[in-house]
Amino acid sequence: MQRLSVDEFKQAEKLPLIVVLDDVRSMYNVGSVFRTGDAFRIEAVYLCGITSTPPSTEIHKTALGAEDSVSWKYYKTALEAIEAVKADGYEIYSIEQAHGSTNLQNFVPSLGKKYAVVLGNEVKGVHQEVIDASNGCLEIPQFGTKHSMNVSVTAGIIIWHFAQTFINK
């Protein structure tokens, strides 16, 4: 299947995207984000606040080793993480239903730019101070009775949206 080794993955060109997890409780969600991040060769996952870090049996159960291939860092708060990526020239978008948010289908990432997306806690979402420090909010349109999705599902949709721009360059 021509899969990359971990060393080859680390050397390969990456999708210019960092996923920031803001107080994500479920280690299974964290592992799933790592696994999706590996599939699309994102730059990194930043784990913040109460979000667990590898090594962890629960993270590994869903990451299946992607926690070894995808780079990651831990920050005490998501605000610290986005201040760091902003200083490195990234545009930051919180994934949140908020006043003035942009529907995902109306957002087109620009080639030549680097992005970070922030996904929040399964119950409380992204912290307000993180939203305020972001360049904007992206929202996935939803048409059912629920107004939220699982963090790992949301990450998959968001990462795929960014990947489409860079895959088709």
PDB file of C-alpha atoms in Angstrom, residues 32-95:
ATOM      1  CA  SER A  32      -8.675  10.051  16.499  1.00  0.00           C
ATOM      2  CA  VAL A  33      -7.387  13.566  15.770  1.00  0.00           C
ATOM      3  CA  PHE A  34      -3.834  12.205  15.647  1.00  0.00           C
ATOM      4  CA  ARG A  35      -4.909   9.455  13.252  1.00  0.00           C
ATOM      5  CA  THR A  36      -6.737  11.855  10.917  1.00  0.00           C
ATOM      6  CA  GLY A  37      -3.808  14.267  11.175  1.00  0.00           C
ATOM      7  CA  ASP A  38      -1.494  11.473  10.049  1.00  0.00           C
ATOM      8  CA  ALA A  39      -3.779  10.583   7.124  1.00  0.00           C
ATOM      9  CA  PHE A  40      -3.531  14.137   5.764  1.00  0.00           C
ATOM     10  CA  ARG A  41       0.044  14.851   6.952  1.00  0.00           C
ATOM     11  CA  ILE A  42      -0.787  17.911   9.033  1.00  0.00           C
ATOM     12  CA  GLU A  43       2.100  19.755  10.663  1.00  0.00           C
ATOM     13  CA  ALA A  44       1.175  19.129  14.289  1.00  0.00           C
ATOM     14  CA  VAL A  45      -1.388  18.709  17.015  1.00  0.00           C
ATOM     15  CA  TYR A  46      -1.156  21.052  19.998  1.00  0.00           C
ATOM     16  CA  LEU A  47      -2.648  19.650  23.189  1.00  0.00           C
ATOM     17  CA  CYS A  48      -3.825  22.236  25.694  1.00  0.00           C
ATOM     18  CA  GLY A  49      -5.165  22.398  29.228  1.00  0.00           C
ATOM     19  CA  ILE A  50      -6.808  19.173  30.417  1.00  0.00           C
ATOM     20  CA  THR A  51      -6.200  17.474  27.051  1.00  0.00           C
ATOM     21  CA  SER A  52      -4.173  14.329  27.687  1.00  0.00           C
ATOM     22  CA  THR A  53      -0.837  13.729  26.007  1.00  0.00           C
ATOM     23  CA  PRO A  54       0.936  10.618  24.759  1.00  0.00           C
ATOM     24  CA  PRO A  55       1.978   8.129  25.866  1.00  0.00           C
ATOM     25  CA  SER A  56      -1.476   6.888  26.754  1.00  0.00           C
ATOM     26  CA  THR A  57      -3.168   3.550  26.171  1.00  0.00           C
ATOM     27  CA  GLU A  58      -6.465   5.315  25.409  1.00  0.00           C
ATOM     28  CA  ILE A  59      -4.899   7.729  22.896  1.00  0.00           C
ATOM     29  CA  HIS A  60      -3.001   4.863  21.265  1.00  0.00           C
ATOM     30  CA  LYS A  61      -6.188   2.790  20.945  1.00  0.00           C
ATOM     31  CA  THR A  62      -7.619   5.233  18.385  1.00  0.00           C
ATOM     32  CA  ALA A  63      -4.389   6.808  17.099  1.00  0.00           C
ATOM     33  CA  LEU A  64      -2.903   3.405  16.215  1.00  0.00           C
ATOM     34  CA  GLY A  65       0.615   4.848  16.341  1.00  0.00           C
ATOM     35  CA  ALA A  66      -0.136   8.219  14.724  1.00  0.00           C
ATOM     36  CA  GLU A  67       0.885   9.833  18.010  1.00  0.00           C
ATOM     37  CA  ASP A  68       4.414   8.808  17.007  1.00  0.00           C
ATOM     38  CA  SER A  69       4.291  10.197  13.462  1.00  0.00           C
ATOM     39  CA  VAL A  70       2.414  13.479  13.958  1.00  0.00           C
ATOM     40  CA  SER A  71       4.391  16.114  15.840  1.00  0.00           C
ATOM     41  CA  TRP A  72       2.751  17.427  18.993  1.00  0.00           C
ATOM     42  CA  LYS A  73       3.345  19.926  21.773  1.00  0.00           C
ATOM     43  CA  TYR A  74       1.631  20.567  25.074  1.00  0.00           C
ATOM     44  CA  TYR A  75       0.613  24.053  26.230  1.00  0.00           C
ATOM     45  CA  LYS A  76      -0.931  24.963  29.563  1.00  0.00           C
ATOM     46  CA  THR A  77      -3.667  26.891  27.734  1.00  0.00           C
ATOM     47  CA  ALA A  78      -4.925  27.118  24.163  1.00  0.00           C
ATOM     48  CA  LEU A  79      -4.352  30.870  24.343  1.00  0.00           C
ATOM     49  CA  GLU A  80      -0.620  30.210  24.854  1.00  0.00           C
ATOM     50  CA  ALA A  81      -0.640  27.838  21.887  1.00  0.00           C
ATOM     51  CA  ILE A  82      -2.303  30.289  19.520  1.00  0.00           C
ATOM     52  CA  GLU A  83      -0.031  33.113  20.640  1.00  0.00           C
ATOM     53  CA  ALA A  84       2.901  30.862  19.673  1.00  0.00           C
ATOM     54  CA  VAL A  85       1.490  29.992  16.244  1.00  0.00           C
ATOM     55  CA  LYS A  86       0.479  33.591  15.587  1.00  0.00           C
ATOM     56  CA  ALA A  87       4.082  34.630  16.261  1.00  0.00           C
ATOM     57  CA  ASP A  88       5.111  32.074  13.615  1.00  0.00           C
ATOM     58  CA  GLY A  89       2.804  33.633  11.014  1.00  0.00           C
ATOM     59  CA  TYR A  90      -0.214  31.343  11.213  1.00  0.00           C
ATOM     60  CA  GLU A  91      -3.816  32.454  10.801  1.00  0.00           C
ATOM     61  CA  ILE A  92      -5.981  31.044  13.576  1.00  0.00           C
ATOM     62  CA  TYR A  93      -9.586  29.953  13.237  1.00  0.00           C
ATOM     63  CA  SER A  94     -11.694  28.662  16.088  1.00  0.00           C
ATOM     64  CA  ILE A  95     -14.184  26.001  15.065  1.00  0.00           C
TER      65      ILE A  95
END
